[in-house]
Short mmCIF file of C-alpha atoms in Angstrom, two decimals:
data_model
loop_
_atom_site.label_atom_id
_atom_site.label_comp_id
_atom_site.label_asym_id
_atom_site.label_seq_id
_atom_site.Cartn_x
_atom_site.Cartn_y
_atom_site.Cartn_z
CA MET A 193 28.44 9.04 17.75
CA CYS A 194 26.78 9.98 14.33
CA LYS A 195 23.13 9.62 13.72
CA PRO A 196 21.83 6.63 11.65
CA ARG A 197 21.06 8.00 8.18
CA LEU A 198 17.44 7.62 7.01
CA ALA A 199 16.11 8.37 3.12
CA VAL A 200 12.74 8.64 1.67
CA PHE A 201 11.98 7.75 -1.93
CA LYS A 202 8.90 7.81 -4.19
CA PHE A 203 8.14 5.59 -7.42
CA ALA A 204 4.42 5.87 -8.80
CA SER A 205 2.38 7.42 -6.38
CA CYS A 206 0.15 10.02 -5.07
CA ASP A 207 2.76 11.43 -2.36
CA GLY A 208 -0.14 10.36 0.10
CA CYS A 209 1.92 8.22 2.67
CA GLN A 210 4.88 10.67 2.24
CA LEU A 211 2.63 13.62 3.63
CA SER A 212 1.52 11.29 6.07
CA LEU A 213 5.15 11.18 7.65
CA LEU A 214 5.49 15.19 7.45
CA ASP A 215 2.03 15.57 9.49
CA ALA A 216 3.34 13.72 11.92
CA GLU A 217 4.84 17.18 13.36
CA ASP A 218 5.63 16.84 16.88
CA HIS A 219 6.24 12.97 16.56
CA LEU A 220 8.42 13.72 13.61
CA LEU A 221 9.96 16.32 14.95
CA ALA A 222 11.27 13.28 17.75
CA VAL A 223 12.63 11.41 14.92
CA ALA A 224 13.86 13.62 13.27
CA ASP A 225 16.32 14.61 16.53
CA ALA A 226 17.13 10.79 16.35
CA VAL A 227 18.03 10.51 13.31
CA GLU A 228 19.82 12.65 9.90
CA ILE A 229 17.09 13.01 6.95
CA VAL A 230 19.92 13.06 4.46
CA TYR A 231 17.41 12.30 1.00
CA PHE A 232 13.65 13.47 1.26
CA PRO A 233 12.66 15.38 -1.65
CA GLU A 234 9.27 16.09 -0.89
CA ALA A 235 10.62 17.92 2.68
CA THR A 236 14.23 18.61 1.44
CA SER A 237 16.52 20.34 -1.43
CA HIS A 238 19.36 19.03 -0.03
CA MET A 239 20.24 15.49 -0.89
CA GLU A 240 22.87 12.50 -0.06
CA GLU A 241 23.91 9.97 -1.62
CA GLY A 242 23.92 6.24 0.42
CA PRO A 243 25.02 4.39 2.11
CA TYR A 244 21.23 4.53 4.25
CA ASP A 245 20.46 3.21 7.41
CA ILE A 246 17.01 3.11 6.81
CA ALA A 247 15.34 3.48 3.22
CA LEU A 248 11.26 4.31 3.26
CA VAL A 249 10.00 3.70 0.06
CA GLU A 250 6.77 4.81 -1.36
CA GLY A 251 5.41 4.06 -4.80
CA SER A 252 5.06 1.08 -7.28
CA ILE A 253 7.41 -0.29 -10.14
CA THR A 254 5.86 0.89 -12.95
CA THR A 255 9.09 1.77 -15.77
CA PRO A 256 11.91 0.01 -16.42
CA HIS A 257 14.07 3.37 -14.69
CA ASP A 258 12.09 2.33 -11.80
CA ALA A 259 13.35 -1.03 -11.53
CA GLU A 260 16.76 -0.41 -11.91
CA ARG A 261 17.00 2.73 -9.09
CA ILE A 262 15.22 0.48 -6.67
CA GLN A 263 17.98 -2.14 -7.13
CA GLN A 264 20.09 0.60 -6.29
CA ILE A 265 18.60 1.53 -3.53
CA ARG A 266 18.23 -1.71 -2.07
CA LYS A 267 22.40 -2.14 -2.49
CA ASP A 268 22.49 1.52 -0.39
CA ALA A 269 19.76 0.71 2.54
CA ARG A 270 20.44 -1.18 5.53
CA TYR A 271 16.79 -1.80 6.28
CA LEU A 272 14.55 -0.97 3.17
CA MET A 273 10.51 -0.73 4.67
CA THR A 274 8.35 -0.29 1.82
CA ILE A 275 5.31 2.08 3.41
CA GLY A 276 1.80 2.41 1.88
CA ALA A 277 -0.66 0.35 -0.72
CA CYS A 278 1.38 1.43 -3.78
CA ALA A 279 4.35 0.11 -2.62
CA THR A 280 3.29 -2.73 -0.89
CA ALA A 281 0.50 -4.34 -3.42
CA GLY A 282 0.84 -2.16 -6.43
CA GLY A 283 -1.43 0.63 -5.71
CA ILE A 284 -4.70 1.61 -7.53
CA GLN A 285 -2.32 2.06 -10.59
CA ALA A 286 -2.34 -1.65 -10.96
CA LEU A 287 -5.68 -2.22 -12.01
CA ARG A 288 -3.91 -1.65 -15.57
CA ASN A 289 -2.88 -5.00 -14.92
CA TRP A 290 -5.95 -6.37 -16.12
CA ALA A 291 -6.18 -4.08 -18.99
CA ASP A 292 -3.82 -3.13 -21.81
CA LYS A 293 -1.56 -0.16 -21.36
CA ASP A 294 -1.04 0.49 -24.87
CA GLU A 295 -4.17 1.67 -24.88
CA PHE A 296 -4.52 3.39 -21.64
CA MET A 297 -0.87 5.30 -22.65
CA GLN A 298 -2.91 6.71 -25.84
CA ALA A 299 -6.28 7.40 -24.12
CA VAL A 300 -3.80 9.57 -21.55
CA TYR A 301 -0.86 11.11 -23.62
CA ALA A 302 -0.46 13.13 -26.36
CA THR A 303 2.38 11.15 -28.17
CA PRO A 304 2.97 7.94 -26.51
CA GLU A 305 5.42 6.77 -27.96
CA TYR A 306 8.17 9.09 -25.69
CA ILE A 307 6.47 7.28 -22.48
CA GLN A 308 8.23 4.01 -20.83
CA VAL A 309 6.38 1.88 -19.03
CA LEU A 310 5.97 -2.16 -18.21
CA GLU A 311 3.47 -4.24 -18.40
CA THR A 312 2.36 -3.99 -15.20
CA SER A 313 2.48 -1.83 -11.81
CA THR A 314 3.86 -4.08 -9.05
CA PRO A 315 4.92 -3.94 -5.40
CA ILE A 316 8.50 -3.07 -4.26
CA ALA A 317 9.07 -6.70 -2.58
CA GLU A 318 8.25 -8.53 -6.39
CA HIS A 319 11.65 -6.82 -7.23
CA VAL A 320 14.23 -6.59 -3.98
CA GLN A 321 13.96 -7.62 -0.38
CA VAL A 322 11.97 -5.87 1.71
CA ASP A 323 12.88 -5.75 5.36
CA PHE A 324 9.24 -4.31 6.65
CA GLU A 325 6.33 -3.10 5.11
CA LEU A 326 3.68 -0.73 6.18
CA ARG A 327 0.43 -1.11 4.45
CA GLY A 328 -2.24 1.26 4.08
CA CYS A 329 -4.04 4.21 1.84
CA PRO A 330 -2.41 6.52 3.49
CA ILE A 331 -0.57 4.31 5.70
CA ASN A 332 -1.14 5.41 9.53
CA GLN A 333 1.35 7.79 10.63
CA SER A 334 1.29 6.36 14.07
CA GLN A 335 2.21 2.84 12.96
CA LEU A 336 5.40 4.85 11.14
CA ILE A 337 6.80 6.67 13.80
CA GLU A 338 6.95 3.68 16.31
CA VAL A 339 8.28 1.88 13.32
CA ILE A 340 11.48 3.84 12.86
CA ARG A 341 11.89 4.01 16.19
CA SER A 342 11.86 -0.05 16.23
CA LEU A 343 14.41 -0.41 14.23
CA LEU A 344 16.52 2.32 15.29
CA ALA A 345 16.08 0.72 18.47
CA GLY A 346 17.31 -2.89 16.62
CA GLN A 347 13.62 -4.69 17.58
CA THR A 348 11.37 -6.25 15.46
CA PRO A 349 8.65 -3.92 14.38
CA ARG A 350 5.31 -4.89 15.29
CA THR A 351 2.04 -3.55 13.84
CA PRO A 352 -1.42 -5.18 14.16
CA ARG A 353 -2.51 -7.86 12.46
CA HIS A 354 -6.41 -8.82 13.33
CA SER A 355 -9.53 -7.77 10.70
CA VAL A 356 -11.00 -4.55 11.13
CA CYS A 357 -13.99 -6.51 12.77
CA LEU A 358 -11.96 -6.60 16.38
CA ASP A 359 -11.69 -2.85 15.69
CA CYS A 360 -15.49 -1.74 15.57
CA LYS A 361 -16.15 -4.07 18.22
CA ARG A 362 -13.39 -1.99 20.38
CA ARG A 363 -15.04 0.93 19.39
CA GLY A 364 -18.37 -0.03 20.03
CA THR A 365 -19.66 0.67 16.66
CA VAL A 366 -22.60 -0.85 15.05
CA CYS A 367 -21.94 -3.30 12.08
CA VAL A 368 -22.83 -2.13 9.07
CA THR A 369 -23.83 -5.13 7.62
CA VAL A 370 -25.38 -7.05 9.79
CA ALA A 371 -27.39 -3.48 11.12
CA GLN A 372 -28.36 -2.04 7.48
CA GLY A 373 -27.33 -4.81 5.09
CA THR A 374 -24.39 -2.52 3.67
CA ALA A 375 -21.34 -4.52 1.42
CA CYS A 376 -18.13 -4.14 3.99
CA LEU A 377 -14.43 -5.72 3.37
CA GLY A 378 -14.05 -5.13 7.26
CA PRO A 379 -13.60 -9.19 7.82
CA VAL A 380 -11.02 -9.14 5.18
CA THR A 381 -8.91 -6.20 5.71
CA GLN A 382 -5.96 -5.99 8.02
CA SER A 383 -6.57 -3.21 11.00
CA GLY A 384 -4.55 0.15 10.65
CA CYS A 385 -6.95 2.83 10.23
CA HIS A 386 -9.11 2.44 13.42
CA ALA A 387 -12.24 1.03 11.42
CA LEU A 388 -12.69 4.55 10.55
CA CYS A 389 -15.58 4.21 7.02
CA PRO A 390 -17.93 1.89 9.55
CA SER A 391 -17.62 4.34 12.09
CA TYR A 392 -19.33 6.50 9.29
CA ASN A 393 -22.38 3.94 8.71
CA ARG A 394 -19.83 3.48 5.35
CA GLY A 395 -18.71 -0.28 4.95
CA CYS A 396 -14.69 -0.74 4.35
CA TYR A 397 -13.19 -0.25 1.33
CA GLY A 398 -10.06 -2.43 2.31
CA CYS A 399 -7.51 0.05 2.10
CA PHE A 400 -5.30 -1.70 4.36
CA GLY A 401 -4.99 -5.03 2.59
CA PRO A 402 -6.20 -8.76 3.32
CA THR A 403 -5.39 -9.62 6.97
CA LEU A 404 -3.63 -13.53 7.60
CA GLN A 405 -5.81 -16.15 6.59
CA ALA A 406 -8.57 -13.81 4.85
CA ASN A 407 -11.47 -15.83 3.77
CA LEU A 408 -12.50 -14.07 0.87
CA VAL A 409 -14.46 -17.25 -0.76
CA SER A 410 -16.74 -17.19 2.29
CA LEU A 411 -17.13 -13.35 2.57
CA SER A 412 -17.95 -13.26 -0.91
CA ALA A 413 -20.89 -16.38 -1.10
CA GLN A 414 -22.17 -14.20 2.15
CA MET A 415 -22.45 -10.49 -0.19
CA GLU A 416 -24.19 -12.91 -3.13
CA ARG A 417 -26.40 -14.09 -0.51
CA GLU A 418 -27.51 -9.95 0.05
CA GLY A 419 -28.20 -9.41 -2.87
CA ALA A 420 -24.27 -8.52 -4.95
CA SER A 421 -23.24 -9.78 -8.00
CA LYS A 422 -19.88 -11.72 -8.41
CA ALA A 423 -18.92 -8.51 -10.93
CA GLU A 424 -19.72 -6.11 -7.97
CA ILE A 425 -18.01 -7.48 -6.13
CA ALA A 426 -15.42 -8.46 -7.71
CA HIS A 427 -15.34 -4.43 -8.17
CA LYS A 428 -15.33 -4.01 -4.51
CA LEU A 429 -12.16 -6.01 -4.19
CA LYS A 430 -9.86 -4.10 -7.42
CA ASN A 431 -9.42 -1.45 -5.58
CA PHE A 432 -5.89 0.15 -3.58
CA ASN A 433 -5.05 -3.06 -2.71
CA ALA A 434 -5.98 -4.62 -5.74
CA TYR A 435 -3.26 -6.76 -6.63
CA SER A 436 -2.45 -8.08 -3.22
CA PRO A 437 -2.26 -11.53 -4.20
CA ALA A 438 -5.59 -12.67 -1.66
CA PHE A 439 -7.98 -9.98 -3.82
CA ARG A 440 -6.39 -10.58 -6.49
CA THR A 441 -6.87 -14.34 -6.51
CA GLU A 442 -10.47 -13.87 -5.50
CA SER A 443 -11.22 -11.13 -7.79
CA THR A 444 -10.33 -13.33 -10.52
CA ARG A 445 -11.93 -16.00 -9.29
CA LEU A 446 -15.32 -14.63 -9.59
CA VAL A 447 -14.71 -12.94 -13.19
CA GLN A 448 -13.99 -16.11 -14.01
CA LEU A 449 -17.12 -17.11 -12.44
CA GLU A 450 -19.52 -14.51 -13.99
CA GLY A 451 -18.24 -15.06 -17.63
CA ASP A 452 -18.53 -18.74 -17.42
CA GLN A 453 -22.42 -18.07 -15.79
CA ARG A 454 -23.10 -15.29 -18.68
CA GLY A 455 -21.59 -17.83 -21.32
#
């Protein structure tokens, strides 16, 4: 029997999530034995055209060419899975969505008139149907391998949906907010990193995006009581997953309130 065909595509991103897949080593070898990797420019120069059984997509849509290419990938793929904060939430580059892209282009490029970009950096799901999203900046490689195995077995992939706070409790990590007054996005951030930053006495940066039913208004109010300004809280939310709906809504609300107070 023919092995399922796996393809890995890149859009606007740093390649970190693809590197996470390559760094999986023994686990990757097990996957490679179960599938035929037919398109993966990060790993091989041998590339084949679709159709594909599974397409992994890293990166956000930032150019007209990107918007066209993702449509073709969707047509060619039986399952399309987005990997990483760029593909699932627009990435750090989505910060330009609150600014004037032309000013950015003039500051970065010597001849910006040759550069064609969209007004915004947007996640893949805003352009095509996505079968599964795997969050993270970068992704958790163990979760990626597990999801690929689930798809190959015809099962619905499952990844944790609880907040980072639960991981801290499981690890026995003392809450950095309670013990030190450190601002932390752990209560509203989805699990995936095993509470890495709090284990080193740092607040969570929200790398895996908002958890289900994240109460951001309540967390913002608590941060304000601890001494943070609305602008400082909004700045923390405008990070790797800044354009995710929950973080975007709350940061916008805080900036508007800050402006009203100053006015």
